[in-house]
């Protein structure tokens, strides 16, 4: 009995264990289908991510593009996509200048921002106190046009995605992507895109801020399309033709010439000539050449590109700088007579006295060594031919509506080919101050149009050579309480000193001329 009882207990224990095992396996088999789906999906995603990482790291770029293209075709075949996408790139192909379509879209979308936009970028507005907003990368904007919806996104193709053997990293390529339903294709191609371009251009013109650009050696290696060879600041010079000290008739002539140029787009197209014009400003230092350029820019509402010619590496870089300039601009090369390789450096006049001849030669030698060292550092290889092509060659027609302005203190040193008509179309001499120019300055600085001292100043200013800059310095009050008469008397003293200095110099010249004449007579006798 005990043996049977024991065996039955053992059998009972075994039966209960088998029952528990079957229950646990049943529980495992009866797991919710959602958990099983998540587990399967996670495993699949992990496998895909691992495989994609291996492909990106070891698969050649061209092969990846090939696979990506046919994968998209396969997906479209399985699940047809009813939407069409159009990309508008910032730079197209090998073009060096920015796409006008991209800029127009950028301006257009800045007015379509919704309250739902989360990624924005800000820039200073026209009045420099407010910010203008636009979409940042990967933000989407919805636009409506004739009861149709369109979606815009700013995206980019990373430069690191494509391997390059170039010394410089491949730049990112930004683009706007337009997405719409395929049923609106005709609306987009026939009407919507034209609407965007027109509105964008108008907005850009209304928001346009004039800028002052300059080039430099720091930007010389910045040659990729998304980099710029120009540095910029906002142009805020207050000069205008009302405040320029010069003869009123001459001033009126210059203003009319500038306004005629600005309104002559159709005329230049009809005669088959690039829409540009050259101005040569010449005269002694301090006669207002730079102020004249600022007044021209303010009158025409043009940007100013201050081209430092000695910082340009070669003719090719000069051409790239020209390509990056915009229309409605003034390209300025100041003191062009000092540029290397174009006119030569200013030569030192040899003294007639044999006593100083050796010193002059030594000085010339030191200057030549210094210039040679400086030239090696700058490594400027711009030639006269390259500059002439810059002014009126084929590339000069890029953009249109440009003024090219040269300034010089010594017009006689310039190559005639550089300043002939067709290159420098209008020559403007800015000379010493006249009485008419003085009256403009007295109105600007002292707010007076007549004074009892004007007659004395008129007589002195005919005999003394004084620049408008020196006149302005004498007229400027030196304290808040200084009266206008004190400024006028200070100017009179300066004019009298200049007159005496001119008389002394004239006497010396006469004596030198007499000695030279006597020496010639003695040598002949």
Coordinates of C-alpha atoms in Angstrom, one line a residue, residues 118-124 131-137:
X118 CA 8.6 76.8 -36.6
X119 CA 11.9 77.3 -38.4
X120 CA 12.6 80.8 -39.5
X121 CA 15.7 83.0 -40.3
X122 CA 15.9 86.7 -39.7
X123 CA 17.7 89.5 -41.4
X124 CA 17.7 93.3 -40.8
X131 CA 13.8 92.1 -38.9
X132 CA 12.5 90.5 -42.1
X133 CA 11.7 86.8 -41.7
X134 CA 12.0 83.9 -44.2
X135 CA 11.8 80.2 -44.0
X136 CA 14.8 78.2 -42.7
X137 CA 16.0 74.9 -44.1

